[in-house]
XYZ file of C-alpha atoms in Angstrom:
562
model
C 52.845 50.123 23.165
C 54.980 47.592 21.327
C 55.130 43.856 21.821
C 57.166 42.288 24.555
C 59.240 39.581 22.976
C 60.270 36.820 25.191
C 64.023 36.708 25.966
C 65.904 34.964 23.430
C 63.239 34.365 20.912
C 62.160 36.311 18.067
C 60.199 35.376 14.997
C 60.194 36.784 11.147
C 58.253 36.749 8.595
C 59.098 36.533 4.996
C 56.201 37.189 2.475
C 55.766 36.257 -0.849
C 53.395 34.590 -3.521
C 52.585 31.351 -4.659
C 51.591 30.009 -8.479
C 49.892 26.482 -8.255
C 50.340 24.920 -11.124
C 49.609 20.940 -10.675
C 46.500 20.358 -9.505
C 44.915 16.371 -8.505
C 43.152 15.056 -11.045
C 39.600 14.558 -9.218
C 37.474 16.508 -6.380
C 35.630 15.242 -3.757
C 31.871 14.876 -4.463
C 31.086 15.473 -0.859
C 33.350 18.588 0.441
C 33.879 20.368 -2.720
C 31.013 23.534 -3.941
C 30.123 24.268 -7.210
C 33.035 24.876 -9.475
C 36.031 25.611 -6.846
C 39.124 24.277 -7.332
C 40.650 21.646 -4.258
C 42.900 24.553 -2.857
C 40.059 26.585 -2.202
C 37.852 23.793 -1.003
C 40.788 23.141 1.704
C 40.701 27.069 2.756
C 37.289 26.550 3.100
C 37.029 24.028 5.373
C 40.150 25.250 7.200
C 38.138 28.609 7.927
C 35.003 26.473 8.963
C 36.972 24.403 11.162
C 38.205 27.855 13.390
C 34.953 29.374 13.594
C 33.515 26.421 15.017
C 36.438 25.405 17.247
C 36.370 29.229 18.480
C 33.102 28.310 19.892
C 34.058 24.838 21.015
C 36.504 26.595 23.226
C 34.108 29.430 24.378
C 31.929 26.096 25.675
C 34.936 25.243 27.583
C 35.775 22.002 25.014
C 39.109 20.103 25.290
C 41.377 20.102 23.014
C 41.449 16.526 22.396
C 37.532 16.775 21.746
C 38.168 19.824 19.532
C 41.165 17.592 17.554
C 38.892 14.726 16.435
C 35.206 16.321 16.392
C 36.942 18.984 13.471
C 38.587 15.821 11.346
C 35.074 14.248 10.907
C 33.086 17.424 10.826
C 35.316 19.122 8.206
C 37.564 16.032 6.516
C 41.264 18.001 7.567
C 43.459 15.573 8.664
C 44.671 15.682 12.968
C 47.222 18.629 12.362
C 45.261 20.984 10.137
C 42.330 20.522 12.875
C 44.962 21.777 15.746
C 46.274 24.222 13.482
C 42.645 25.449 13.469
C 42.151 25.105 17.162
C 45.628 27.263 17.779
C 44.369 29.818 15.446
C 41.204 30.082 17.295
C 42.936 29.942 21.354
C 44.835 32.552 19.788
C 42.159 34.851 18.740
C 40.522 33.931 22.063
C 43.607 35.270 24.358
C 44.251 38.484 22.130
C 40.417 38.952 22.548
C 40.576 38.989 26.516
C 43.519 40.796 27.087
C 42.128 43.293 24.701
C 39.164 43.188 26.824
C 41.450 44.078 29.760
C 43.105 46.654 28.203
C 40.136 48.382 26.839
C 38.630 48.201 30.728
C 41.905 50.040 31.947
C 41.810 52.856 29.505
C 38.220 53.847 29.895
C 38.650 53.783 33.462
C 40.968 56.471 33.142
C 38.915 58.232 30.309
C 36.115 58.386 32.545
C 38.205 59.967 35.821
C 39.506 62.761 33.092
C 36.058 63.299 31.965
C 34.777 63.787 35.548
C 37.432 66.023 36.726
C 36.605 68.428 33.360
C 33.256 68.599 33.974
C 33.727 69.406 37.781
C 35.737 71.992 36.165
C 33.498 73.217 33.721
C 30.775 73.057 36.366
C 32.057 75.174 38.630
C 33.246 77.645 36.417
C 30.209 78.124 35.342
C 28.646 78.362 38.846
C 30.863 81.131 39.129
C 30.254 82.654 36.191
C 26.127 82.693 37.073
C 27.276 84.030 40.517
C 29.052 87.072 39.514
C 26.750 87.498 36.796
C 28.417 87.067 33.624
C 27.565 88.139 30.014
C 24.626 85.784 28.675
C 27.352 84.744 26.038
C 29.583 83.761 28.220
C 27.133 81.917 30.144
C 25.693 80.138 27.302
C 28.980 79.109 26.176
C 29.838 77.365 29.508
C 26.529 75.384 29.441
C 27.216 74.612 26.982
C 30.575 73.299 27.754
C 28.614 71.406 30.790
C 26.188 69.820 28.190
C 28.855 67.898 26.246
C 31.490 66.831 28.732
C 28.382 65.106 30.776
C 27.319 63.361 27.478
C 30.912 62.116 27.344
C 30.909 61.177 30.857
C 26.954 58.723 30.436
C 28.716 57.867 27.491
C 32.101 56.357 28.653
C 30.505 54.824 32.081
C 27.457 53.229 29.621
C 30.556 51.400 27.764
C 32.608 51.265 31.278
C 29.945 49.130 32.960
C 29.440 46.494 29.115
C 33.101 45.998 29.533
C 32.938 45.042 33.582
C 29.745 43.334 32.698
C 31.692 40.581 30.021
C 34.522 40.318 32.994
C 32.465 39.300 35.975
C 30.556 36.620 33.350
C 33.701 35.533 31.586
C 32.900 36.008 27.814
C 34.274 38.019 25.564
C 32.967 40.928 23.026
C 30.575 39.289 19.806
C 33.803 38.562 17.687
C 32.489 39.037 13.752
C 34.919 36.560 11.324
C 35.509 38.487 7.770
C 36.205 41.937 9.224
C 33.364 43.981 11.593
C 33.606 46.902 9.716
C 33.187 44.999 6.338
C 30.216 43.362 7.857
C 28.854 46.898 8.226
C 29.207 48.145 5.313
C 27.578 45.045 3.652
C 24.399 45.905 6.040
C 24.483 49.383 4.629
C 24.943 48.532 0.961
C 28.505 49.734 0.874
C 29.873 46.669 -0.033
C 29.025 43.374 -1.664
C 28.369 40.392 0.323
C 30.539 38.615 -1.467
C 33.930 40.110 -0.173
C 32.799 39.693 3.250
C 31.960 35.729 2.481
C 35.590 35.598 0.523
C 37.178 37.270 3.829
C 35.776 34.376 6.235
C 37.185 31.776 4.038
C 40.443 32.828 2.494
C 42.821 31.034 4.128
C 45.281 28.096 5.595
C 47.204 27.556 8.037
C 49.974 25.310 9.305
C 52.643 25.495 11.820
C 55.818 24.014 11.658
C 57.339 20.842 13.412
C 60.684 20.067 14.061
C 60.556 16.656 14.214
C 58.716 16.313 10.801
C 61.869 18.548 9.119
C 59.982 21.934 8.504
C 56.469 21.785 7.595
C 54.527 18.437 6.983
C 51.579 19.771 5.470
C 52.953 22.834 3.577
C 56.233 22.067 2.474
C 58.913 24.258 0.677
C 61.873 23.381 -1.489
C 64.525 24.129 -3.650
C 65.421 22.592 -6.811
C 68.474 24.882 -7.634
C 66.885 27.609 -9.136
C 63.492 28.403 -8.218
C 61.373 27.619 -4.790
C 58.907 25.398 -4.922
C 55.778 24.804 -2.688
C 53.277 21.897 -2.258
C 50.115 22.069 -0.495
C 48.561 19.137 1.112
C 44.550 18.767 0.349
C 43.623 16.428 3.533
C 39.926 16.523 2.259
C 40.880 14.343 -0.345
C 42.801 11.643 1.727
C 40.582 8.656 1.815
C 40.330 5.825 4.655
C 42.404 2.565 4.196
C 42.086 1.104 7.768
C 42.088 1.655 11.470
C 45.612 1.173 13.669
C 46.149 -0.853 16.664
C 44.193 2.197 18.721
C 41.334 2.354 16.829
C 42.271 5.656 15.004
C 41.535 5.840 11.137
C 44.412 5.516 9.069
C 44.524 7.398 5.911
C 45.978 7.118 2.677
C 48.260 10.128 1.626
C 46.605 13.253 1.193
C 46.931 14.434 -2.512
C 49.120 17.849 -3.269
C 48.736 21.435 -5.135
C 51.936 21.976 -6.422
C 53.350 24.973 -7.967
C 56.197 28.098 -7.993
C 56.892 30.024 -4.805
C 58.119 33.587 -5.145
C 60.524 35.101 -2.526
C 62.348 38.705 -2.441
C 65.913 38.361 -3.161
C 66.604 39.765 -0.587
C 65.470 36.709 1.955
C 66.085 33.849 0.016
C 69.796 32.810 1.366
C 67.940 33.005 4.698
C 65.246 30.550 3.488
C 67.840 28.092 1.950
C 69.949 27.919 5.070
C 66.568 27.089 7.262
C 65.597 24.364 4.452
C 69.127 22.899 4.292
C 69.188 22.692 8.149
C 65.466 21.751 8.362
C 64.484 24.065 10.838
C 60.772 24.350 11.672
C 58.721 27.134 9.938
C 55.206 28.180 9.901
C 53.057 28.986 6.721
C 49.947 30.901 6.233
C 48.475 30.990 2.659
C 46.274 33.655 1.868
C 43.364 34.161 -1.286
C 42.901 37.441 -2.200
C 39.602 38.622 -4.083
C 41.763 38.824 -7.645
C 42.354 34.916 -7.067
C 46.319 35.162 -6.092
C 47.725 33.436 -3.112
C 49.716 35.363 -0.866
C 52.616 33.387 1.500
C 53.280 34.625 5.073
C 56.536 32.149 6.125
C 57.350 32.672 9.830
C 60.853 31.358 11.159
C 61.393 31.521 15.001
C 64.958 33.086 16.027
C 66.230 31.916 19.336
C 69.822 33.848 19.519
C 69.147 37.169 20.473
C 72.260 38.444 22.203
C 72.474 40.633 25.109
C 73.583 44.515 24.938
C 77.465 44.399 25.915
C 78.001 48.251 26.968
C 82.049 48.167 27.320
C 82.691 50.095 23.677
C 79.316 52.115 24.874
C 76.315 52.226 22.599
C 73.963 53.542 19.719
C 70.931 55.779 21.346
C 68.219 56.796 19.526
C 65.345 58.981 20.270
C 62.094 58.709 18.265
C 60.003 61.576 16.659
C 56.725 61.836 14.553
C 59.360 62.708 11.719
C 62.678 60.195 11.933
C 65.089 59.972 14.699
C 67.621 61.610 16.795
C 71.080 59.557 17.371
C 74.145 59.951 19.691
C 77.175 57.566 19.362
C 77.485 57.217 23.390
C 80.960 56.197 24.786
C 81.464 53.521 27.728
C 82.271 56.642 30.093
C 78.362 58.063 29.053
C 79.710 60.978 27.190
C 78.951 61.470 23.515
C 81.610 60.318 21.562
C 82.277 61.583 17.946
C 82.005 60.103 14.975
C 85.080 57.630 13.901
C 87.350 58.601 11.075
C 86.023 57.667 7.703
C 82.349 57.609 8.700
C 79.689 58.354 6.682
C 75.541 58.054 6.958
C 74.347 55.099 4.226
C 72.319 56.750 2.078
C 69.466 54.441 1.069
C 69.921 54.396 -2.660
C 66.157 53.162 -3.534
C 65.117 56.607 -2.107
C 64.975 59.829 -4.301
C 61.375 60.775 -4.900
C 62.560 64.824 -4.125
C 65.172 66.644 -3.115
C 64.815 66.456 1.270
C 63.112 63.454 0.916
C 65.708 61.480 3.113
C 67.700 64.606 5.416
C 70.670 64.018 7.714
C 71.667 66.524 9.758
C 74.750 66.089 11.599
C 75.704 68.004 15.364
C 79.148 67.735 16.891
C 80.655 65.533 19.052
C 78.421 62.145 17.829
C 75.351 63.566 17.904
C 73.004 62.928 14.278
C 69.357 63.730 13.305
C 67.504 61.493 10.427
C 64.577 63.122 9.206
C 61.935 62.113 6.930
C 59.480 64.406 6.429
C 56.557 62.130 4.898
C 56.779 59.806 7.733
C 53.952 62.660 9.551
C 51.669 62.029 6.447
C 52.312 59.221 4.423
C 49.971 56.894 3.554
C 50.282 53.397 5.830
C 51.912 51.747 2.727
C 54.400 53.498 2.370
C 55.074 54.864 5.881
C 55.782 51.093 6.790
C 58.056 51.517 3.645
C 59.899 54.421 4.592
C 60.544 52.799 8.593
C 62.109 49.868 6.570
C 64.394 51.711 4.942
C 64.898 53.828 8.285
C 65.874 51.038 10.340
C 68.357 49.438 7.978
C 70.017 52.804 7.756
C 70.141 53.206 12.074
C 70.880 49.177 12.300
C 73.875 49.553 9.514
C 75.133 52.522 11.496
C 75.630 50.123 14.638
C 77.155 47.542 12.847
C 79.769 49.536 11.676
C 80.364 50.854 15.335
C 80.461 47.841 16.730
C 77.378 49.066 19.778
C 74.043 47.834 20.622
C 70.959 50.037 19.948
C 69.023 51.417 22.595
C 65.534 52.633 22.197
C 62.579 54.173 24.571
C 59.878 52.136 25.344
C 57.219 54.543 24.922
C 53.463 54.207 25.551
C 50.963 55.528 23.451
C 47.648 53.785 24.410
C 44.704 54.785 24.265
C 43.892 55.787 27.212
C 45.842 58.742 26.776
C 44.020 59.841 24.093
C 40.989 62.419 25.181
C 39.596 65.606 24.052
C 42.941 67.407 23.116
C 42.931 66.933 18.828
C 46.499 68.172 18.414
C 47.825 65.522 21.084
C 45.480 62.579 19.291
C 46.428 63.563 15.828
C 50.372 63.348 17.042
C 49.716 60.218 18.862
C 47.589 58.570 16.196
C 50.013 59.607 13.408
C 53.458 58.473 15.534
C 54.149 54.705 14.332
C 56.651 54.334 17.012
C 55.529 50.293 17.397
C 56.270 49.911 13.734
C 59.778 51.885 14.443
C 60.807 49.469 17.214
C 59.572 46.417 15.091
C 61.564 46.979 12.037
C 64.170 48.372 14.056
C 64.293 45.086 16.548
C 64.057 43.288 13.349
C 66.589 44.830 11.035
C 69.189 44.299 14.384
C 68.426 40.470 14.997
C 69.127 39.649 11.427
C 72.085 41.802 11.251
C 73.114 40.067 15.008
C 72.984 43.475 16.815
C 72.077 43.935 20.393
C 68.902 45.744 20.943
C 67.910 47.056 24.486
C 64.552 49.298 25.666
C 64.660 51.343 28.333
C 61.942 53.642 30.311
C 61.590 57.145 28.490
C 60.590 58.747 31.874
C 61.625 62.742 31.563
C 64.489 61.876 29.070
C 63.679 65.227 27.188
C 63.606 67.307 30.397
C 67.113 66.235 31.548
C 68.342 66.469 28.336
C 66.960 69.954 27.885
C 68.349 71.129 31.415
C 71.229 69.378 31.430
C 72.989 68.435 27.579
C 71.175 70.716 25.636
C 73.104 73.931 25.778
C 76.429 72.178 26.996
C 76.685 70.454 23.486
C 74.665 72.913 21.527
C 71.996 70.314 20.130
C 68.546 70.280 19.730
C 66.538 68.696 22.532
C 65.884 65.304 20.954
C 69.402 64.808 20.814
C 70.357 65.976 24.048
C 67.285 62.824 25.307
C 69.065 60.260 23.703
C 71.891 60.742 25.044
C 70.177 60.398 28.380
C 68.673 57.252 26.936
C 72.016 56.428 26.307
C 73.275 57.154 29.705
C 70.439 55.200 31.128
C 70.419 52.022 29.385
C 74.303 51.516 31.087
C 73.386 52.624 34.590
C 74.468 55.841 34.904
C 72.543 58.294 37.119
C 71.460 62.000 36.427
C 73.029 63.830 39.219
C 71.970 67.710 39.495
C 74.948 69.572 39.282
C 75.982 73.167 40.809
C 75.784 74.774 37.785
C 72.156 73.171 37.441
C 71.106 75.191 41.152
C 72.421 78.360 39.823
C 70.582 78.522 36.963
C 67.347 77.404 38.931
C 68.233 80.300 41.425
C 68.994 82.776 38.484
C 65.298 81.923 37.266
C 63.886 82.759 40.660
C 65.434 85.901 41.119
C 64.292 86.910 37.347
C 60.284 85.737 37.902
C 60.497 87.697 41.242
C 61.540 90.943 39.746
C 59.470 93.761 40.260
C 57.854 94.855 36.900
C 57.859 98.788 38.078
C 59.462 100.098 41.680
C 56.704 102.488 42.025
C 54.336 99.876 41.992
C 55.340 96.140 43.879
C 53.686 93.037 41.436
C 54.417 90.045 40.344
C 56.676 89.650 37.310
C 56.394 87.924 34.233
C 55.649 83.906 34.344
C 55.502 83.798 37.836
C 52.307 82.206 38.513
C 50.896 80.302 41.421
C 52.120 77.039 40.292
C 55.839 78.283 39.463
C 55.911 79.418 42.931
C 55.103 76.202 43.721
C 57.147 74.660 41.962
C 59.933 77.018 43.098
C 59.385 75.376 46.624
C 59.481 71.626 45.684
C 62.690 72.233 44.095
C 64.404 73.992 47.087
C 63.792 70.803 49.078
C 64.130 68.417 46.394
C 67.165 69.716 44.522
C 69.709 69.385 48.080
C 68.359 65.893 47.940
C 68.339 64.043 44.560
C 71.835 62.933 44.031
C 71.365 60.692 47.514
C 68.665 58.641 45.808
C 68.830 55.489 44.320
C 68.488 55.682 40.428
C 64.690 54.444 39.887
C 63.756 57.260 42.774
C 65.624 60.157 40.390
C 63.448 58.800 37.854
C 60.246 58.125 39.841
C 57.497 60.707 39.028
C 57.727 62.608 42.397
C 61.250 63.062 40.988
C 62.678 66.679 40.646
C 62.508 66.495 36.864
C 58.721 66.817 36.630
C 58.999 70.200 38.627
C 61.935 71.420 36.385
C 59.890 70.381 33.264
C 56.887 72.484 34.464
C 59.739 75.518 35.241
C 61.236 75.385 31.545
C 57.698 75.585 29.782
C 56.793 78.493 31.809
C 60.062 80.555 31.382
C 60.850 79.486 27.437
């Protein structure tokens, strides 16, 4: 599921590289190691500094006695040690809600897993009892033999998770990477890179009191960027103030060229020119260059105004369907002049970027590699998607809206074709650079629940626009997001009825049965709807879309009848 931003605040991060080229002239004869330069020494001791405070605060330590314990432990000045501590709380929280999380989905793993082998056990009781072909037989113990395994299995890990919850700790947390730290124990890998990973880098946050950054600061000198690294371990004691706190002389800096994208460096010279806050993380990788993560907090995210309409989109494994939505909730074509953006960095083969356009405002975007891509360059291709959808909005003048949909995984079980979809689908990344692309570009963004969008857009839009059925559910995403309600119309009954009298048919006269696709669950089904259909358009919109709704009846009628 994707990350709920807080209203009105939204963060971004800009990365690029950094090239230290002035060094101080000495090193510290007690913090430095062998033949490391000061910047690394500092990254060091930064890393130190969060592993221990992570288990300061897992003792239940205050932050005040976590703030000046790390200063003498590890020489970092008072804000380096908080930085330290934050980084730590942080991986603390993430840690327990994950922990919560985790408990929730195998809770529902484990009811699945019970129900199928109920299932599987009385089908084979049955099959014993009427006395089945060995095969057969075999085959369902079979079955019975693995789904119990899964069930011992998931209630052995149910009852370690409830087990850290009633004692209040947390899961062993390994720093450098648990899966690196495996494959160091089985010779895969060298020790080495798992050591490098636990110490690789620094962190500070920003402060807008101090103008930006105090410890990593960033400038411009009218043509290039330039960054400067403070090295607290070097700072050396001159005195003691007026509350008995050591004063220190000023901490000694790495100073060198900082590399941006083009693309984002008028945004960082207009938050350096009005000295906005801004956090930095640097980063060592194993070939020895320093990577720069530069966060910058936004805090004017505007609000959807619907009175021109909006821009719905529905999201597939393999791009996205949009309708240009009116204020009345009717599709609304395409203005005069329009035209899709083509991204021009794109051209790899011919289909590589498709648009395929529908009447009356309705538009698919597909991308075929976005099923198989590797993560690289999926997260490339959703860039370039959601600058194309966000430019499309800007030039209509509407906010986006987007489903909010939930793949966790709790939903994943035994079915390979639904985990290999829901594994595969990068819809969090979609919203991301979506949400993204719209807050720099000063669009309004709005998610809504994706409850049986496809089913009344298959029964209702579908055939009256001729579209496929992911355009058809973003138009009721659309429709939605405004506050307009899915009535069920006359023409909707009639068809319903026509269906009826078709699955009813008998298949010869000579001999009364049952015709085709009418099964005990369609009939049913047929009866919910005949008491839920006269009924629906007096409800209140969240009861059309509850799940006793009539649209999870209708979406059981159209799989059994297509």
């Amino acid at each position: 599921m994707p990350k709920k931003h807080e209203k009105n605040k939204f963060s971004i991060t800009v990365c690029g590289e950094f090239f230290p080229e002035i060094y101080p002239a000495h090193r510290s004869s007690k913090w430095s190691r062998g033949e490391e330069d000061p910047l690394t020494t500092e990254m060091r001791l930064f890393c130190a500094c969060m592993r221990w405070a992570f288990n300061r605060l897992l003792e239940g330590a205050s932050r005040h006695e976590i703030k000046k314990s790390g200063q003498e432990l590890f020489g970092l000045n008072s804000r380096y040690a908080d930085d330290a501590r934050l980084k730590a709380q942080a991986l603390l929280d993430s840690q327990t809600e994950l922990l919560k999380l985790e408990n929730e989905e195998t809770e529902k793993k484990l009811g699945r897993a019970r129900k199928k082998l109920s299932l599987a056990m009385r089908k084979l009781a049955k099959a014993e009892e009427k006395g089945a072909a060995s095969e057969v037989i075999e085959k369902l113990r079979l079955a019975v033999k693995g789904r119990n395994k899964r069930v011992v299995s998931l209630a052995k890990r149910l009852a370690e998770l409830k087990d850290y919850q009633e004692k209040g700790t947390i899961p062993e947390v390994v720093f450098g990477g648990r899966r690196l730290w495996e494959k160091v124990c089985q010779g895969r890998a060298a020790r080495e890179k798992w050591r490098h990973a636990r110490r690789n880098r620094l962190y500070s946050r920003g402060d807008e009191s101090k103008g930006g950054n105090p410890n990593i600061k960033i400038f411009y000198d009218g043509q290039d960027f330039r960054l400067a690294v403070s090295l607290s371990h070097l700072s050396e004691q001159t005195g003691i103030d007026k509350l008995g706190r050591p004063r220190m002389s000023q901490a000694p800096r790495v100073e060198g060229k900082l590399w941006l994208p083009e693309k984002h460096r008028e945004l960082v010279q207009i938050w350096l020119a009005m000295k906005l806050p801004y956090a930095v993380e640097l980063i060592r990788t194993l070939e020895g260059r320093y990577l720069v993560h530069l966060t910058f907090e936004l805090v004017r995210v505007q609000e959807p105004d619907f009175a021109k309409g909006c821009l719905a989109i529905d999201t597939n494994p393999d791009g996205v369907a949009l309708c240009n939505v009116s204020a009345s909730g009717q599709p609304e074509p395409w203005p005069e002049g329009f035209s899709v953006p083509y991204p021009g960095n794109l051209g790899k083969y011919e289909g590589e970027f498709q648009v395929i356009p529908y009447p009356n405002g309705f538009l698919y975007i597909r991308i075929p590699d976005l099923t198989h891509a590797s993560s690289f360059r999926r997260s490339y291709l959703i860039g370039v998607l959601a600058k194309v959808v966000v430019d499309i909005a800007f030039f209509l003048g509407k906010p986006i809206v987007l489903e909010n949909l939930n793949f966790g995984k709790d939903r994943l079980d035994t079915n390979k074709k639904f985990n290999r979809m829901a594994s595969n689908f990068p819809f969090a990344k979609m919203v991301g650079a979506m949400y993204r692309r719209a807050v720099k570009e000063g669009v309004p963004f709005k998610l809504v629940s994706p409850r049986h969008t496809s089913t009344i857009g298959y029964w209702k839009y579908m055939k009256r626009y001729a579209v496929p059925v992911h355009c058809a559910a973003a138009l009721v995403t659309g429709r939605r997001a405004m506050g307009f309600r899915e009535r069920v119309t006359e023409e909707l009954r009639q068809l319903v009825s026509q269906i009826k009298q078709n699955l009813t048919r008998k298949v010869n006269p000579d001999r009364p049965g049952e015709g085709k696709g009418m099964t005990r669950g369609v009939r049913a089904c047929l009866r919910r709807l005949e008491e839920r259909l006269s009924v629906h358009n007096g409800l209140a919109q969240s009861e059309q879309e509850a799940y006793n709704s009539v649209w999870p009846d209708l979406k059981l009628l159209a799989l059994s009848v297509r």
